[in-house]
Amino acid sequence: MSSNQEWITRSDRVFVPTYTRFPAAIVEGKGCRLTDADGKEYLDFLAGIAVCNLGHCHPTVTAAICAQAGKLTHVSNLFHTQPQTELAELLLANSFADRVFLANSGAEANEAALKLARKHGGPGRYEVISLLGSFHGRTLATVAATGQAKFHQGFEPLPAGFVHAPFGDLPALEKAITQETCAILCEPLQGEGGVRPLELEYLAGIKALCKKHDLLLIFDEVQVGMGRTGSLFAYEQLGVTPDILTSAKALANGLPIGAMLTTDRIAASLGPGTHASTFGGNPIACAAAVATLKIILADGFLAEVKQKGDYLAQKLTTLAAKHPELAGGVRGRGLIQGLVLTDEGIAHGPAIIAALFKEGLLLNFAGNTALRCIPPLVVSEAEIDEMAAILDRVLTAKPW
Ligand code: PLP
């Protein structure tokens, strides 16, 4: 087996340099552990950025992938397929929705939602309001929807019809609504924006504005869906049901897939030929998603996620109290938790992540504000203890 350095050298020569990567070539994953080409093991509290919710290479998902790969890998949406329909039925039986559109990624699921909102709004109603600090993807429309200037820079002019409202400010949100507005788009908890949950009253206020102004409410649950917060979808715990919901990331536990869910009434606005995707609903990805969903929906799984989320939050709260110069608090829901850094902590954020990596712990620095913990949902309390011990060691040693 070649070493990390060999792979890094080869990789640095061939890719468009869009990614800043950890200096490791990962060759294997199992549960919450990854191994690199030098044989070093890591405790993974990133889960492929909230993707491998059942851990790496979950045997049931792997078996479903292998079985489907031997039967039918692709046939296009000119045909019906069994895994696609089974997946749609499972999603609908366990959500508010009556209809699904299948895509390949979070950005594509959001693109479908944006197109549906415009079609449903009708002529002249094309504007979508999203929140500052949000992240919705990297296609031009989803970049435009994303409420962070750093993702816009150099790509202007961005597509028209996207407006950003300040986070947490309902009057400002209402002020942003015009004759052209067709929808409000938000993440129930901003993941990339620094693990920032939207308060329940704020969410209820957003829903009320949508009702008052006849707008669609779109929840981007690409990062926080699929059990991450302790319910299959985050909205279930929030007292607010969206009109459209997008899912991706963990939906197939590591295979590329995206889904847009909505009601019969709204779905009727996208008739035959209005939207499509060659690979959307690929049979292997769908078979993996069916297997993944069945495990997440099995008795007791989500209750355990909640318990472990509380445990993780407790551990992080203890660390914040022990290191007040670096950490100011903890926020999150279920197994997405952020250790919010102070100004001093923020100044050292990237160095803290690098030091944790050296110690064999994978975390990342979200929104330039919080150390984000998004472990596989199958993480054990012992692994949470191990994570907290490494983090404590690094925050104490200050090796930067
Ligand atoms: N929406 C949210 C909330 C996300 O966190 C992400 C990715 O981080 C996306 C959309 C984009 O998903 P993808 O990278 O699969 O296009």
XYZ file of C-alpha atoms and ligand atoms in Angstrom:
416
model
C 0.000 0.000 0.000
C 1.305 3.469 -0.877
C 1.754 6.041 1.849
C -0.270 9.159 2.593
C 2.478 11.322 1.129
C 2.494 9.469 -2.191
C -1.273 9.885 -2.593
C -1.178 13.522 -1.512
C 1.608 14.304 -4.016
C -0.266 12.587 -6.841
C -3.572 14.156 -5.882
C -2.107 17.672 -5.654
C -0.974 17.367 -9.283
C -4.327 16.425 -10.781
C -7.270 18.192 -9.166
C -8.707 21.635 -9.678
C -7.566 23.043 -6.353
C -11.014 23.672 -4.828
C -10.495 21.744 -1.582
C -8.393 22.305 1.508
C -7.906 18.753 2.714
C -6.537 17.107 5.821
C -3.081 15.651 5.015
C -4.310 12.056 4.899
C -5.455 9.603 2.237
C -8.247 7.592 3.812
C -8.336 3.974 2.722
C -10.849 2.312 5.021
C -13.730 3.051 7.341
C -15.664 1.020 9.874
C -18.215 2.409 12.307
C -16.775 5.615 13.787
C -13.184 4.834 12.769
C -11.192 5.694 9.660
C -7.748 4.443 8.668
C -5.301 6.289 6.431
C -2.702 4.987 3.987
C -0.011 5.073 6.704
C -2.166 2.860 8.902
C -3.074 5.662 11.346
C -6.557 5.407 12.861
C -8.917 8.321 13.450
C -11.991 8.742 15.629
C -14.444 10.267 13.173
C -16.730 12.978 14.560
C -17.354 14.353 11.070
C -19.018 11.321 9.434
C -18.142 12.538 5.938
C -19.809 15.867 6.875
C -23.007 14.394 8.334
C -23.283 11.700 5.664
C -22.332 8.335 7.174
C -24.975 8.471 9.905
C -24.888 4.690 10.374
C -21.099 4.713 10.484
C -18.708 3.725 7.729
C -19.548 0.607 5.756
C -22.597 -0.433 7.786
C -22.907 -4.138 6.880
C -26.641 -3.990 6.071
C -26.202 -0.996 3.771
C -23.152 -2.553 2.127
C -25.122 -5.765 1.531
C -28.000 -3.785 -0.021
C -25.552 -1.941 -2.304
C -23.860 -5.161 -3.411
C -27.157 -6.951 -4.032
C -28.536 -4.090 -6.121
C -25.234 -3.680 -8.030
C -25.596 -7.249 -9.201
C -29.183 -6.714 -10.367
C -29.588 -3.293 -11.965
C -27.299 -0.280 -11.679
C -28.999 2.283 -13.906
C -31.948 2.481 -16.237
C -32.958 6.201 -16.259
C -36.238 7.772 -15.289
C -37.856 6.580 -18.493
C -38.749 3.527 -16.389
C -40.115 2.709 -12.953
C -37.799 0.841 -10.591
C -38.413 -1.070 -7.415
C -35.787 0.590 -5.138
C -36.936 4.085 -6.156
C -40.569 3.407 -5.405
C -39.773 1.645 -2.133
C -37.682 4.612 -1.057
C -40.379 7.136 -1.947
C -43.016 5.098 -0.077
C -40.825 4.955 3.043
C -40.108 8.692 2.961
C -43.768 9.543 2.563
C -44.981 7.102 5.221
C -42.658 8.832 7.670
C -43.123 12.508 6.840
C -45.749 15.179 6.112
C -45.240 14.738 2.376
C -47.272 13.037 -0.391
C -44.759 13.336 -3.256
C -40.995 13.013 -3.762
C -38.544 14.119 -6.441
C -35.228 12.254 -6.354
C -31.926 13.941 -7.191
C -28.221 13.296 -6.536
C -27.117 15.844 -3.955
C -28.252 18.486 -1.519
C -27.748 21.312 -3.998
C -29.857 19.455 -6.560
C -32.617 18.781 -4.062
C -32.619 22.510 -3.274
C -32.622 23.395 -6.995
C -35.739 21.260 -7.369
C -37.329 23.048 -4.408
C -36.488 26.480 -5.853
C -37.869 25.569 -9.271
C -41.026 24.161 -7.694
C -41.497 27.303 -5.574
C -41.238 29.511 -8.671
C -43.609 27.368 -10.738
C -46.088 27.189 -7.898
C -45.841 30.933 -7.290
C -46.820 31.627 -10.875
C -45.771 34.455 -13.195
C -43.925 37.283 -11.447
C -43.528 35.452 -8.132
C -39.964 34.210 -8.311
C -38.164 35.614 -5.298
C -36.961 33.383 -2.461
C -35.913 34.796 0.901
C -33.278 32.912 2.849
C -31.346 33.776 6.008
C -27.945 35.284 6.554
C -25.505 32.620 7.713
C -27.274 29.907 5.737
C -25.714 27.367 3.396
C -27.732 25.778 0.599
C -25.199 24.439 -1.918
C -22.691 25.295 -4.638
C -24.704 25.504 -7.853
C -25.279 29.082 -8.957
C -28.877 29.230 -7.696
C -28.077 27.587 -4.366
C -24.989 29.784 -3.960
C -27.280 32.773 -4.545
C -29.661 31.402 -1.894
C -26.759 30.894 0.526
C -26.564 33.804 2.955
C -22.783 34.064 3.215
C -20.913 36.576 1.040
C -17.725 34.507 0.936
C -19.481 31.916 -1.236
C -20.647 34.604 -3.704
C -17.350 36.332 -4.324
C -16.065 36.061 -7.890
C -19.244 34.414 -9.190
C -21.275 37.565 -9.747
C -23.640 38.344 -11.282
C -25.564 35.729 -9.330
C -28.979 34.574 -10.563
C -31.694 37.079 -9.708
C -34.493 36.436 -7.251
C -32.635 35.746 -4.009
C -32.864 37.948 -0.949
C -31.275 37.427 2.474
C -32.833 38.415 5.780
C -30.880 38.803 9.017
C -30.884 35.719 11.259
C -33.400 35.780 14.101
C -35.137 39.007 13.022
C -38.816 38.449 12.138
C -39.706 42.109 11.440
C -36.769 42.334 8.993
C -37.929 39.097 7.358
C -41.438 40.474 6.893
C -40.012 43.701 5.488
C -38.130 41.680 2.856
C -41.384 40.153 1.526
C -42.608 41.743 -1.718
C -45.168 41.021 -4.463
C -42.454 38.910 -6.101
C -41.772 36.636 -3.126
C -42.821 33.001 -3.522
C -41.030 31.240 -0.650
C -38.929 31.410 2.479
C -36.068 28.932 2.588
C -34.226 28.036 5.795
C -32.320 25.319 7.596
C -34.042 24.507 10.924
C -30.495 24.533 12.321
C -27.687 26.207 10.388
C -24.938 23.593 10.106
C -22.221 25.185 7.961
C -23.157 28.545 9.491
C -21.794 27.442 12.889
C -24.328 24.980 14.375
C -27.001 27.650 15.007
C -30.466 26.280 15.842
C -33.451 28.471 14.984
C -35.533 29.052 18.134
C -39.011 27.512 18.179
C -40.772 30.900 18.375
C -38.719 32.177 15.469
C -39.660 29.133 13.376
C -43.324 29.555 14.343
C -43.067 33.220 13.351
C -41.584 32.297 9.956
C -44.423 29.834 9.378
C -46.977 32.509 10.348
C -45.422 34.948 7.855
C -45.663 32.305 5.139
C -49.358 31.811 5.907
C -50.066 35.542 6.066
C -48.340 36.288 2.746
C -49.234 33.054 0.960
C -45.610 31.880 0.661
C -44.178 28.395 0.635
C -41.966 27.388 3.541
C -38.963 25.322 2.423
C -36.889 23.521 5.039
C -33.392 22.554 3.939
C -32.807 19.426 6.024
C -29.871 18.279 3.918
C -27.598 18.299 6.972
C -29.992 17.919 9.906
C -32.401 15.323 8.521
C -32.083 11.530 8.607
C -32.085 11.166 12.358
C -29.321 13.686 13.090
C -31.359 15.681 15.626
C -33.131 12.669 17.184
C -36.162 12.513 14.891
C -36.146 11.323 11.283
C -36.562 14.939 10.168
C -35.776 17.893 12.392
C -39.141 19.609 11.745
C -40.944 16.862 13.686
C -39.592 18.298 16.956
C -40.148 21.940 16.114
C -43.910 22.341 15.908
C -43.637 23.640 12.337
C -44.332 21.651 9.179
C -42.786 22.958 5.955
C -44.444 22.881 2.521
C -41.278 21.536 0.918
C -38.402 19.684 2.571
C -35.051 18.766 1.086
C -32.905 15.859 2.181
C -29.561 14.462 0.937
C -26.240 13.745 2.674
C -27.111 10.842 5.040
C -30.095 9.628 3.043
C -28.128 6.702 1.554
C -25.378 6.635 4.233
C -22.656 7.594 1.762
C -24.005 7.119 -1.740
C -24.932 10.255 -3.677
C -28.636 11.023 -3.472
C -30.991 13.925 -2.789
C -34.725 14.196 -2.305
C -37.321 16.930 -2.369
C -40.527 16.182 -0.485
C -43.777 18.091 -0.776
C -47.563 17.814 -0.745
C -49.864 16.649 -3.548
C -51.228 20.130 -4.066
C -47.828 21.780 -4.487
C -46.263 18.899 -6.440
C -48.956 19.319 -9.084
C -47.138 22.486 -10.227
C -44.259 20.441 -11.674
C -45.811 18.508 -14.528
C -44.151 16.091 -16.974
C -41.037 17.559 -18.598
C -40.630 20.468 -16.143
C -37.775 18.925 -14.185
C -35.560 15.833 -14.459
C -32.265 14.193 -13.599
C -30.499 11.374 -15.457
C -29.097 9.792 -12.323
C -31.771 10.979 -9.883
C -33.182 7.976 -8.066
C -30.361 5.692 -9.163
C -31.264 2.119 -8.135
C -28.098 1.485 -6.089
C -28.372 4.767 -4.190
C -32.070 4.075 -3.583
C -31.420 0.535 -2.339
C -28.827 1.966 0.065
C -31.321 4.620 1.186
C -34.066 2.053 1.824
C -31.679 0.008 3.984
C -30.517 3.158 5.800
C -34.042 4.410 6.492
C -35.192 1.038 7.840
C -32.362 1.053 10.379
C -32.969 4.651 11.464
C -36.705 3.957 11.814
C -36.243 0.734 13.807
C -37.549 0.782 17.380
C -35.339 2.656 19.799
C -32.796 4.023 17.295
C -33.913 7.661 17.382
C -34.486 7.645 21.157
C -30.850 6.591 21.529
C -29.724 9.419 19.243
C -31.463 11.866 21.585
C -29.851 10.323 24.672
C -26.404 10.337 23.092
C -26.953 13.895 21.876
C -27.702 14.982 25.464
C -24.617 13.131 26.645
C -22.433 14.804 23.994
C -23.855 18.238 24.856
C -23.127 17.610 28.557
C -19.538 16.625 27.834
C -19.005 19.709 25.680
C -20.608 21.938 28.327
C -18.125 20.612 30.882
C -15.270 21.365 28.480
C -16.579 24.887 27.825
C -16.646 25.520 31.590
C -13.093 24.184 31.935
C -11.702 26.276 29.046
C -13.592 29.598 29.266
C -10.811 31.490 27.470
C -11.364 29.351 24.362
C -14.990 28.183 24.505
C -18.102 30.203 25.344
C -20.881 27.624 25.213
C -22.538 24.740 23.435
C -25.453 24.645 21.004
C -27.130 22.102 18.794
C -29.836 19.442 18.667
C -29.320 15.718 19.051
C -26.034 14.600 17.517
C -25.144 17.877 15.856
C -23.469 19.912 18.573
C -21.107 22.842 18.367
C -18.589 24.040 20.930
C -18.878 27.778 20.371
C -15.489 29.459 20.549
C -14.584 32.808 22.104
C -12.668 35.392 20.066
C -9.427 33.840 21.308
C -10.701 30.367 20.410
C -11.766 31.565 16.957
C -8.292 32.980 16.343
C -6.936 29.475 16.983
C -9.824 27.520 15.411
C -7.941 26.107 12.412
C -4.904 25.322 14.619
C -7.150 23.488 17.121
C -8.610 21.370 14.293
C -5.086 20.605 13.019
C -3.929 19.631 16.520
C -6.969 17.357 16.984
C -6.221 15.731 13.641
C -2.662 14.983 14.789
C -4.178 13.387 17.894
C -6.404 11.226 15.708
C -9.715 13.067 16.204
C -11.684 14.464 13.272
C -13.785 17.566 13.918
C -14.241 20.715 11.882
C -14.561 24.447 12.405
C -18.011 25.499 11.205
C -18.946 29.046 10.262
C -15.691 30.310 11.739
C -17.393 30.110 15.152
C -17.854 26.553 16.447
C -16.074 23.218 16.648
C -18.724 21.016 15.060
C -19.383 17.478 16.330
C -21.388 15.407 13.864
C -20.411 11.812 14.660
C -22.081 8.798 13.099
C -25.377 8.278 14.968
C -24.114 4.836 16.006
C -21.403 6.463 18.137
C -21.117 4.965 21.637
C -20.879 6.834 24.939
C -17.359 5.422 25.256
C -16.441 7.048 21.933
C -17.971 10.341 23.083
C -15.818 10.070 26.240
C -12.773 9.388 24.079
C -13.529 12.429 21.898
C -13.967 14.667 24.961
C -10.696 13.433 26.474
C -8.734 14.222 23.279
C -10.397 17.617 22.930
C -9.660 18.421 26.582
C -6.027 17.394 26.122
C -5.593 19.617 23.073
C -7.384 22.621 24.595
C -5.221 22.255 27.736
C -1.912 21.768 25.923
C -2.517 24.677 23.504
C 0.025 23.307 21.025
C -0.320 26.290 18.692
N -27.853 22.356 2.275
C -27.208 22.210 3.448
C -27.898 22.618 4.711
C -25.919 21.685 3.492
O -25.291 21.548 4.665
C -25.301 21.307 2.287
C -23.935 20.785 2.276
O -23.169 20.969 3.198
C -26.016 21.476 1.081
C -27.281 21.990 1.123
C -25.406 21.080 -0.222
O -25.365 19.702 -0.326
P -24.446 18.995 -1.439
O -23.029 19.285 -1.069
O -24.823 17.548 -1.356
O -24.815 19.600 -2.745
